[in-house]
PDB file of C-alpha atoms in Angstrom:
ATOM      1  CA  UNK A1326      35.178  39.259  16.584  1.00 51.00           C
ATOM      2  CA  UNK A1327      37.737  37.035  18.580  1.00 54.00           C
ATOM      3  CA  UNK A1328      38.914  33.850  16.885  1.00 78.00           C
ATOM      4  CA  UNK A1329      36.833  31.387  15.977  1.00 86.00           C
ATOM      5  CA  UNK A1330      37.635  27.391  15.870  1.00 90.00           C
ATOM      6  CA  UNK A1331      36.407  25.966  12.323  1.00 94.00           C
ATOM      7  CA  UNK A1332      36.280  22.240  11.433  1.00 94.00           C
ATOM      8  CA  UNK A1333      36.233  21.799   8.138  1.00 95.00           C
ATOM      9  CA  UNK A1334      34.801  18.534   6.736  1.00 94.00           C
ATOM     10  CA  UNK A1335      35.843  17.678   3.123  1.00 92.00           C
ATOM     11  CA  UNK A1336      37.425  15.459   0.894  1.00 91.00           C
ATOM     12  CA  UNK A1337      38.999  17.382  -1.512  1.00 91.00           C
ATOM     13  CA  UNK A1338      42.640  18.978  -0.024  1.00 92.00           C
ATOM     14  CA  UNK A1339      42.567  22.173  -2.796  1.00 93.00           C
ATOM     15  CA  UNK A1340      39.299  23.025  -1.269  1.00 93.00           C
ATOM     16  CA  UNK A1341      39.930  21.981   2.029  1.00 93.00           C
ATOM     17  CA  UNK A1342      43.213  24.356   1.548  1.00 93.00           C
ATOM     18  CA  UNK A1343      41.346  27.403   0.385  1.00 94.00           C
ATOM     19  CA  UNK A1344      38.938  27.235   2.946  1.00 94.00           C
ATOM     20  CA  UNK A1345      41.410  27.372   5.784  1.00 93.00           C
ATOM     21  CA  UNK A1346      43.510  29.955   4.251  1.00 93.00           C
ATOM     22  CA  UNK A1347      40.455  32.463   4.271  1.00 92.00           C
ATOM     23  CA  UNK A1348      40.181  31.461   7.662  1.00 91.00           C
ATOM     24  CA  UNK A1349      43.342  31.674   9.019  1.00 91.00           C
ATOM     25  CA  UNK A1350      43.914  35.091   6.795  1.00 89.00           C
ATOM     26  CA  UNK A1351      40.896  36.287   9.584  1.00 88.00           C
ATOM     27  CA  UNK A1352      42.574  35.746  12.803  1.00 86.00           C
ATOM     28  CA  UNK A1353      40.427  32.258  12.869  1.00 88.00           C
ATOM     29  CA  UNK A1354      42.078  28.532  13.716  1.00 90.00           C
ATOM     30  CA  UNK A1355      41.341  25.791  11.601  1.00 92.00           C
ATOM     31  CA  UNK A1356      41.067  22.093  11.332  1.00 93.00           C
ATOM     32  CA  UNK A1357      40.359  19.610   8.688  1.00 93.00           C
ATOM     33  CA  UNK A1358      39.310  15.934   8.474  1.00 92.00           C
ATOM     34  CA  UNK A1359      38.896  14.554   5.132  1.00 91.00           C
ATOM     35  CA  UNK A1360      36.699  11.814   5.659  1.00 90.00           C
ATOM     36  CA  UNK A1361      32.904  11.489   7.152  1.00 89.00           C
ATOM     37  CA  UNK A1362      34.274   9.210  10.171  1.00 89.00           C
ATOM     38  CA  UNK A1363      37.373  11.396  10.968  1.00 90.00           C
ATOM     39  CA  UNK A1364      34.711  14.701  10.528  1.00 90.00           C
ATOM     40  CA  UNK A1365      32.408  13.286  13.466  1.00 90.00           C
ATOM     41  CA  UNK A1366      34.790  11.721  15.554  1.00 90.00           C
ATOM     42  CA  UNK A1367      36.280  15.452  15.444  1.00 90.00           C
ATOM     43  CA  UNK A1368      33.001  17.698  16.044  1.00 89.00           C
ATOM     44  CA  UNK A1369      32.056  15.343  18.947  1.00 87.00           C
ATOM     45  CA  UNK A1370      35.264  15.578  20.967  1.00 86.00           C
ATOM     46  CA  UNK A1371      36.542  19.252  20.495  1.00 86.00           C
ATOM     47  CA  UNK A1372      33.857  22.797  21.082  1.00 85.00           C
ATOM     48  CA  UNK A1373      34.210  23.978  17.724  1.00 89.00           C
ATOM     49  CA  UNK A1374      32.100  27.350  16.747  1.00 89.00           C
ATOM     50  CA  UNK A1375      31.394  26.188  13.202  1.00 93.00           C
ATOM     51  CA  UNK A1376      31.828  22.920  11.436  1.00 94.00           C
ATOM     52  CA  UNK A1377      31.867  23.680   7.458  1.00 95.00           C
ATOM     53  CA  UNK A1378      30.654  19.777   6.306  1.00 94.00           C
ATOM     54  CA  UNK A1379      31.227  19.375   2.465  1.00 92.00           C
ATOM     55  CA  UNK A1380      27.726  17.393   1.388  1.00 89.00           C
ATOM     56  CA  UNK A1381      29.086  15.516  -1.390  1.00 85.00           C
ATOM     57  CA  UNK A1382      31.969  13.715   0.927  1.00 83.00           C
ATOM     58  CA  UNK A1383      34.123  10.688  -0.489  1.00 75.00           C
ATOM     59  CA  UNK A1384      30.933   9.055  -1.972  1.00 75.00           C
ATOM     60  CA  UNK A1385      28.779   9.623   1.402  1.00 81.00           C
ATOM     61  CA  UNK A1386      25.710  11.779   1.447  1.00 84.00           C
ATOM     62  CA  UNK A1387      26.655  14.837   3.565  1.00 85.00           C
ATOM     63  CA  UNK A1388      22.741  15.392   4.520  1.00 86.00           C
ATOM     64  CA  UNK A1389      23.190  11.876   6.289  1.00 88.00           C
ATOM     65  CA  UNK A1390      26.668  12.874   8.261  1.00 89.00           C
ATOM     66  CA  UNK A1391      24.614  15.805   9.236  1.00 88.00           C
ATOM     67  CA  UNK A1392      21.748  13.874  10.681  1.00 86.00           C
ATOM     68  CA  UNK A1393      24.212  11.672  12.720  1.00 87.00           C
ATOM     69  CA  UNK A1394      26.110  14.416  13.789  1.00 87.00           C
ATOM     70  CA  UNK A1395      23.104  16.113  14.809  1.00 82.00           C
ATOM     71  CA  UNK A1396      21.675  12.912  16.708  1.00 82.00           C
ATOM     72  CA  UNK A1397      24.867  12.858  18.940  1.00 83.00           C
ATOM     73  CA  UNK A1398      24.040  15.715  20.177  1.00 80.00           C
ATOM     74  CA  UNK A1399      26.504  18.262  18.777  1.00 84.00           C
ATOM     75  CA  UNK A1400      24.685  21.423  18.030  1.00 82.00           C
ATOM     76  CA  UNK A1401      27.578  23.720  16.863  1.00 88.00           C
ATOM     77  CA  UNK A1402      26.147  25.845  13.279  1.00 90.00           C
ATOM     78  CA  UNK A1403      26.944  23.959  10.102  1.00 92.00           C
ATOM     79  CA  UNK A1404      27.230  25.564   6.954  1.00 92.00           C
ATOM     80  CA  UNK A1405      26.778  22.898   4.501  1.00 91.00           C
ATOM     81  CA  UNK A1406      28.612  23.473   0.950  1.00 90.00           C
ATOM     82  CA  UNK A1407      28.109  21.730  -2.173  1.00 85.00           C
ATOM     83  CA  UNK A1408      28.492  21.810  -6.266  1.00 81.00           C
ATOM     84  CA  UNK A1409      24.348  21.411  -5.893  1.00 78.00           C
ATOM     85  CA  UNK A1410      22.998  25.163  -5.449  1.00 70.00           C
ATOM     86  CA  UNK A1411      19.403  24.624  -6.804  1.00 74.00           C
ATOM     87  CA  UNK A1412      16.907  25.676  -4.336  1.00 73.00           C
ATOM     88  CA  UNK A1413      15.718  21.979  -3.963  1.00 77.00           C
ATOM     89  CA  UNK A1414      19.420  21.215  -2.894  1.00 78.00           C
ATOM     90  CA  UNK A1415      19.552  24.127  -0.383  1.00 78.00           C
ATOM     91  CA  UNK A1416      15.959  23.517   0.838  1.00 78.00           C
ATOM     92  CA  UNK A1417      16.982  19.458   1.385  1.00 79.00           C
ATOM     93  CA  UNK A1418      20.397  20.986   3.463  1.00 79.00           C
ATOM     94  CA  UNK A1419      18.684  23.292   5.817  1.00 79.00           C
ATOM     95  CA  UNK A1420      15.698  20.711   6.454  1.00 76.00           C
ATOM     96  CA  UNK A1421      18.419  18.536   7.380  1.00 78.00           C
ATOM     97  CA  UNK A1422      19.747  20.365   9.868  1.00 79.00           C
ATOM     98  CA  UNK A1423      22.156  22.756   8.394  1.00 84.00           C
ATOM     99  CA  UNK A1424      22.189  26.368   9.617  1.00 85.00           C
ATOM    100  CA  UNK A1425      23.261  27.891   6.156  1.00 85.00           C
ATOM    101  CA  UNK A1426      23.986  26.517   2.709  1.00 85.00           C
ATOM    102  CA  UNK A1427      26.549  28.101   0.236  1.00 86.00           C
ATOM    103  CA  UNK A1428      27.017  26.347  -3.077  1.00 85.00           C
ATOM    104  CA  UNK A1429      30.053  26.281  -5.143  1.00 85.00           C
ATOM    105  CA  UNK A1430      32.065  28.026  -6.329  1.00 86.00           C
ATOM    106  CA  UNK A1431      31.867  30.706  -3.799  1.00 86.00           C
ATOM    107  CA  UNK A1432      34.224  34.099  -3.264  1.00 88.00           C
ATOM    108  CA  UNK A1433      35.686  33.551  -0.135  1.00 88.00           C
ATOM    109  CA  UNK A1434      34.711  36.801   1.666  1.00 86.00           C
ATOM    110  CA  UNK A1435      31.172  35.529   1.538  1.00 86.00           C
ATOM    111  CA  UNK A1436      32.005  32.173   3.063  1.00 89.00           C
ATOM    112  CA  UNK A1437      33.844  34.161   5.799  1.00 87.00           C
ATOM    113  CA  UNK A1438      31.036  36.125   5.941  1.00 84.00           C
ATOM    114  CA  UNK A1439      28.599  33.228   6.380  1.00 86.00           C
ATOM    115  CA  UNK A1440      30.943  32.085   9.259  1.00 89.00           C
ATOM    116  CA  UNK A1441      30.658  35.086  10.925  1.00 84.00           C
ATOM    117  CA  UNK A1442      27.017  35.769  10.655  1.00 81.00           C
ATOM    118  CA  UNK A1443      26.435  32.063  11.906  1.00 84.00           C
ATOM    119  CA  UNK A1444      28.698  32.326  15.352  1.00 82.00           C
ATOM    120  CA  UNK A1445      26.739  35.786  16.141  1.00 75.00           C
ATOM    121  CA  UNK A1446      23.808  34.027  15.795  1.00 74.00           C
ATOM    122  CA  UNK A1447      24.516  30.918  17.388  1.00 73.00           C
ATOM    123  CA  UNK A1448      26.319  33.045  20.818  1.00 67.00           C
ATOM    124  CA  UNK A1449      23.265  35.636  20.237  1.00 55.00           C
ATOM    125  CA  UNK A1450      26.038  38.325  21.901  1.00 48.00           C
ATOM    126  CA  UNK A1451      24.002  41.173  20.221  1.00 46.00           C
ATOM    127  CA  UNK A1452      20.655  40.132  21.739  1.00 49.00           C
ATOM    128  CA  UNK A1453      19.499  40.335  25.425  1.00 53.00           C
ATOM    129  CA  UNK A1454      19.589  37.150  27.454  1.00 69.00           C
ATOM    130  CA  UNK A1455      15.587  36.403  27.569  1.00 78.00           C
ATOM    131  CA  UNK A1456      12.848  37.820  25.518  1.00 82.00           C
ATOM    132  CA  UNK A1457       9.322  37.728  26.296  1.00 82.00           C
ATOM    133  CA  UNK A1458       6.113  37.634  24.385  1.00 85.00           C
ATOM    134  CA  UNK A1459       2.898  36.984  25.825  1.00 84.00           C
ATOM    135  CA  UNK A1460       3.237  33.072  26.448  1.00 87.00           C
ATOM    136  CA  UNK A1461       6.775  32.466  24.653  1.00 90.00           C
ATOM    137  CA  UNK A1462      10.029  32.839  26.134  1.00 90.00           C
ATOM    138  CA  UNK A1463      13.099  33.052  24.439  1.00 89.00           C
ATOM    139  CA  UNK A1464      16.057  32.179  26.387  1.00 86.00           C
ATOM    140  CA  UNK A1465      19.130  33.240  24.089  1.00 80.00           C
ATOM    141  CA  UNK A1466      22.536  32.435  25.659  1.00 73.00           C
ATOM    142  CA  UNK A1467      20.790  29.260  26.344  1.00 79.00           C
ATOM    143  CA  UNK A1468      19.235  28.698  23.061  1.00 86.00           C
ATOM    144  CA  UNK A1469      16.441  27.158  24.741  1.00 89.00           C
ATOM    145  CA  UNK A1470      12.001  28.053  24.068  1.00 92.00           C
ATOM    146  CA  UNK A1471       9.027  27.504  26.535  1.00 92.00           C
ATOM    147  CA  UNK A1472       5.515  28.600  26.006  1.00 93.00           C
ATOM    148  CA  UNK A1473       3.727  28.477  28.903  1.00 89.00           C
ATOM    149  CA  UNK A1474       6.606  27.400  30.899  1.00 86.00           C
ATOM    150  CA  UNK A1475       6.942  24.052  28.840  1.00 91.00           C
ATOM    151  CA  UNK A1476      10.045  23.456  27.061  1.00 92.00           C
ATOM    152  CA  UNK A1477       9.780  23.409  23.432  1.00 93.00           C
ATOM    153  CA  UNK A1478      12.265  20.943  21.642  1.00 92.00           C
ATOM    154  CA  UNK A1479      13.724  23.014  18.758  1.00 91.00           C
ATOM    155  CA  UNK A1480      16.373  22.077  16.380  1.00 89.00           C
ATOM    156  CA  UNK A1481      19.280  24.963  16.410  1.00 87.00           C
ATOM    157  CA  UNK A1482      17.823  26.122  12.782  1.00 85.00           C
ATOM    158  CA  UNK A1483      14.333  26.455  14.316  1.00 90.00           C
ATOM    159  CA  UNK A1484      15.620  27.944  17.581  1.00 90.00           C
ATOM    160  CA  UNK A1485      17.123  30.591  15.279  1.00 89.00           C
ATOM    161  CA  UNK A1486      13.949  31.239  13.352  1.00 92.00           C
ATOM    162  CA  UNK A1487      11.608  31.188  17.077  1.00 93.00           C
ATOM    163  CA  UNK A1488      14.331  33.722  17.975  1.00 89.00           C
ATOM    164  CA  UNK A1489      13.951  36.394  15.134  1.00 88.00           C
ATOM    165  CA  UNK A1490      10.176  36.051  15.079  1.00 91.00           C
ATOM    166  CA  UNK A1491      10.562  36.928  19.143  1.00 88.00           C
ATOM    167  CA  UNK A1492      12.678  39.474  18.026  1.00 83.00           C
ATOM    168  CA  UNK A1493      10.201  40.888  15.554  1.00 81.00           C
ATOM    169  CA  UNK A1494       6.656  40.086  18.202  1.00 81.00           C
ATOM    170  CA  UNK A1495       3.855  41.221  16.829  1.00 76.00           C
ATOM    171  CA  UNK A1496       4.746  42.468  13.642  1.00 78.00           C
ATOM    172  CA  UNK A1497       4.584  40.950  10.006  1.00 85.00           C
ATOM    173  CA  UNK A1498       8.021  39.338   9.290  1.00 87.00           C
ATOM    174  CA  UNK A1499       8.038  38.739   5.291  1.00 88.00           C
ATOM    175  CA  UNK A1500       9.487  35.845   3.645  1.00 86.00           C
ATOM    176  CA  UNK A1501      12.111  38.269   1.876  1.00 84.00           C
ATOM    177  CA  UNK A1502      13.085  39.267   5.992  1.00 85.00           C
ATOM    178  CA  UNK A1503      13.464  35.289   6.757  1.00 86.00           C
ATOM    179  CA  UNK A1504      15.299  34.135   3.995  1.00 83.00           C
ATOM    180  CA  UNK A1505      17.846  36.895   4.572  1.00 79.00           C
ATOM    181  CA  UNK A1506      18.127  37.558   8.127  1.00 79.00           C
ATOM    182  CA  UNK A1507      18.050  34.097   9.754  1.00 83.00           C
ATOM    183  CA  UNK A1508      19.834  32.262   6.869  1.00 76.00           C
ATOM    184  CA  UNK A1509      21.483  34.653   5.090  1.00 72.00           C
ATOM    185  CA  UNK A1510      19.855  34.108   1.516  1.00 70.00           C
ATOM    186  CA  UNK A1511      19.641  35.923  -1.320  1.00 68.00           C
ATOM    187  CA  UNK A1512      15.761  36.339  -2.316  1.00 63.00           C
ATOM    188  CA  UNK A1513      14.220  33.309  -4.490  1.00 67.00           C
ATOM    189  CA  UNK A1514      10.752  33.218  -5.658  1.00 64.00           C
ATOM    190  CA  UNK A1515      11.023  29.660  -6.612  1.00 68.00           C
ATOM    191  CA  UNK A1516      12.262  28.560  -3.264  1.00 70.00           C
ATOM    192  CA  UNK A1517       9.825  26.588  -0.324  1.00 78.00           C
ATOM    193  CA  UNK A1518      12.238  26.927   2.149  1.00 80.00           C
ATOM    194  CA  UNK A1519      10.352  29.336   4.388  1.00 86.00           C
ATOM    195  CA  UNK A1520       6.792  27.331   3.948  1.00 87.00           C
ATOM    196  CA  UNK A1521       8.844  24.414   5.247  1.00 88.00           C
ATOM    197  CA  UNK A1522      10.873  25.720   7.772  1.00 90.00           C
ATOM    198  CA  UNK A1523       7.819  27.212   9.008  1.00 93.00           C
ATOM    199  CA  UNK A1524       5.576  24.529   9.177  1.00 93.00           C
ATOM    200  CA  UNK A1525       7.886  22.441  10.956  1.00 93.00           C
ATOM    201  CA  UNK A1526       8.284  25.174  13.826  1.00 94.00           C
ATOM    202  CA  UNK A1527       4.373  26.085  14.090  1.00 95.00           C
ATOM    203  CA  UNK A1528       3.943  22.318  15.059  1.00 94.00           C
ATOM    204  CA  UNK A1529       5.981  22.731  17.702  1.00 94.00           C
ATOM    205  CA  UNK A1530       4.941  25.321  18.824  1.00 94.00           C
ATOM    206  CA  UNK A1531       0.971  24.767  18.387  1.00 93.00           C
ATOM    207  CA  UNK A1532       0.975  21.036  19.186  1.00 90.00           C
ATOM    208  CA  UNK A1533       0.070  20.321  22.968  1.00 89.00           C
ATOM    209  CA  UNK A1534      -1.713  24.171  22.988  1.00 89.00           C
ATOM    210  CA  UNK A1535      -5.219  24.980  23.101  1.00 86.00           C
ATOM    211  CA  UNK A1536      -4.445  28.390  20.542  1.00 90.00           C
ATOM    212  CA  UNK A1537      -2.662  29.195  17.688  1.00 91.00           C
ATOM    213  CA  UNK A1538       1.068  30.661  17.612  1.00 92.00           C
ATOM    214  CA  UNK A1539       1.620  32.008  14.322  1.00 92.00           C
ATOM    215  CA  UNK A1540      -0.688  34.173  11.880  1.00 91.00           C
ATOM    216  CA  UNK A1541      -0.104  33.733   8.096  1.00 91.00           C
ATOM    217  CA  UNK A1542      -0.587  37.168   6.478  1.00 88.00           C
ATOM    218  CA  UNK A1543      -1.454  35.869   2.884  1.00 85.00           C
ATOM    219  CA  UNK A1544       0.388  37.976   0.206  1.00 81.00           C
ATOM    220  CA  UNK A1545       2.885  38.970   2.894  1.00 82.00           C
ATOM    221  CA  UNK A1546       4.392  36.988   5.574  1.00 87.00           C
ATOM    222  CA  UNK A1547       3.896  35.816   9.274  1.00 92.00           C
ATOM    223  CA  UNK A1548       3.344  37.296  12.575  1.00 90.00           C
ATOM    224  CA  UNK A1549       4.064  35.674  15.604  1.00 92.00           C
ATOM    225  CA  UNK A1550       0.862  35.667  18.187  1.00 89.00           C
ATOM    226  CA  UNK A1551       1.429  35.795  21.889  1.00 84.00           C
ATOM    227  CA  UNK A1552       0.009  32.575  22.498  1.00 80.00           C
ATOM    228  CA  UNK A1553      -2.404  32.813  25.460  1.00 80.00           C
TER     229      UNK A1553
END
């Protein structure tokens, strides 16, 4: 993988430190801005692949810096980190907005990991440009979704989960698949995260339709339908 640009977002400099020498130790370039402010100003002016956003950050609420950086329009994969790794905290992250969610302490090799896995994701380089199913098209490069040629307004998280249920048309995608494939999460039976990432995506892309776009297989998982 060429280099990668990483913004790093956090208040503490030891952290801040380790996290860009695991970077930099890959081949990647790395910036940091310490405060929420600095962090924004930063994502919005320079194309970085992936911002790493700290959520507890100099008394602000990272989950709010998040929702501000998403609302100016910068769509670059965050992976969000934070001391809170109960499956509340990481369901409240990724319903924010966040792509992935690592909680501390982490080894580095997995955060570098998580980088990694986000950036092919997010440039969808291993994937073919458009994929079709029945009504949906998934236009990857783009990271854009119609169904019956209408756009569909999809965060980047739901874009990525649209994308691997296109991937996986017509067959039963379990919750096991989700949570590890698209966000790179260790199993949890006590976690909602899929029920709620899915229900906000099967809104948009039911609401405005005359027929249903996903199936829930009780006991197993989902299938996308093809919408017609």
């Amino acid at each position: 993988m060429a280099g990668l640009y990483i913004l790093c977002i956090e208040d503490e400099a030891d952290m801040a430190g380790r996290i860009g020498d695991v970077v930099r130790d890959a081949g990647h370039r790395f910036a940091w801005e310490s405060s929420a402010a600095d962090g924004l100003r930063r994502a919005g002016e320079t194309a970085f692949d992936v911002v790493v956003l700290d959520r507890m950050l100099d008394g602000e609420d990272g989950l709010q810096i998040l929702s501000r950086l998403r609302e100016s329009g910068v769509d670059t994969p965050v992976l969000m980190l934070s001391a809170l790794g109960r499956s509340t905290d990481r369901t409240e992250g990724l319903e924010a907005g966040a792509d992935d969610y690592l909680a501390k302490p982490f080894e580095g090799g997995e955060l570098l990991a998580r980088i990694n896995a986000l950036h092919r994701r997010a440039s969808g380089r291993t994937h073919s440009a458009v994929i079709l199913f029945g009504a949906f098209e998934c236009h990857v490069k783009a990271r854009t979704a119609f169904r019956e040629n209408k756009h569909l307004a999809l965060s980047p998280g739901e874009f990525d989960l649209f994308r691997y249920l296109m991937e996986n048309a017509g067959e039963v995608v379990t919750r096991e698949m989700l949570l590890r494939d698209v966000w790179g999460m260790n199993f949890d039976p006590q976690t909602n995260v899929v029920d709620v990432k899915i229900a906000r995506l099967r809104r948009k892309l039911e609401d405005g339709f005359g027929s249903p776009a996903l199936e829930t297989i009780w006991g197993s998982g989902y299938r996308l339908m093809d919408g017609r």
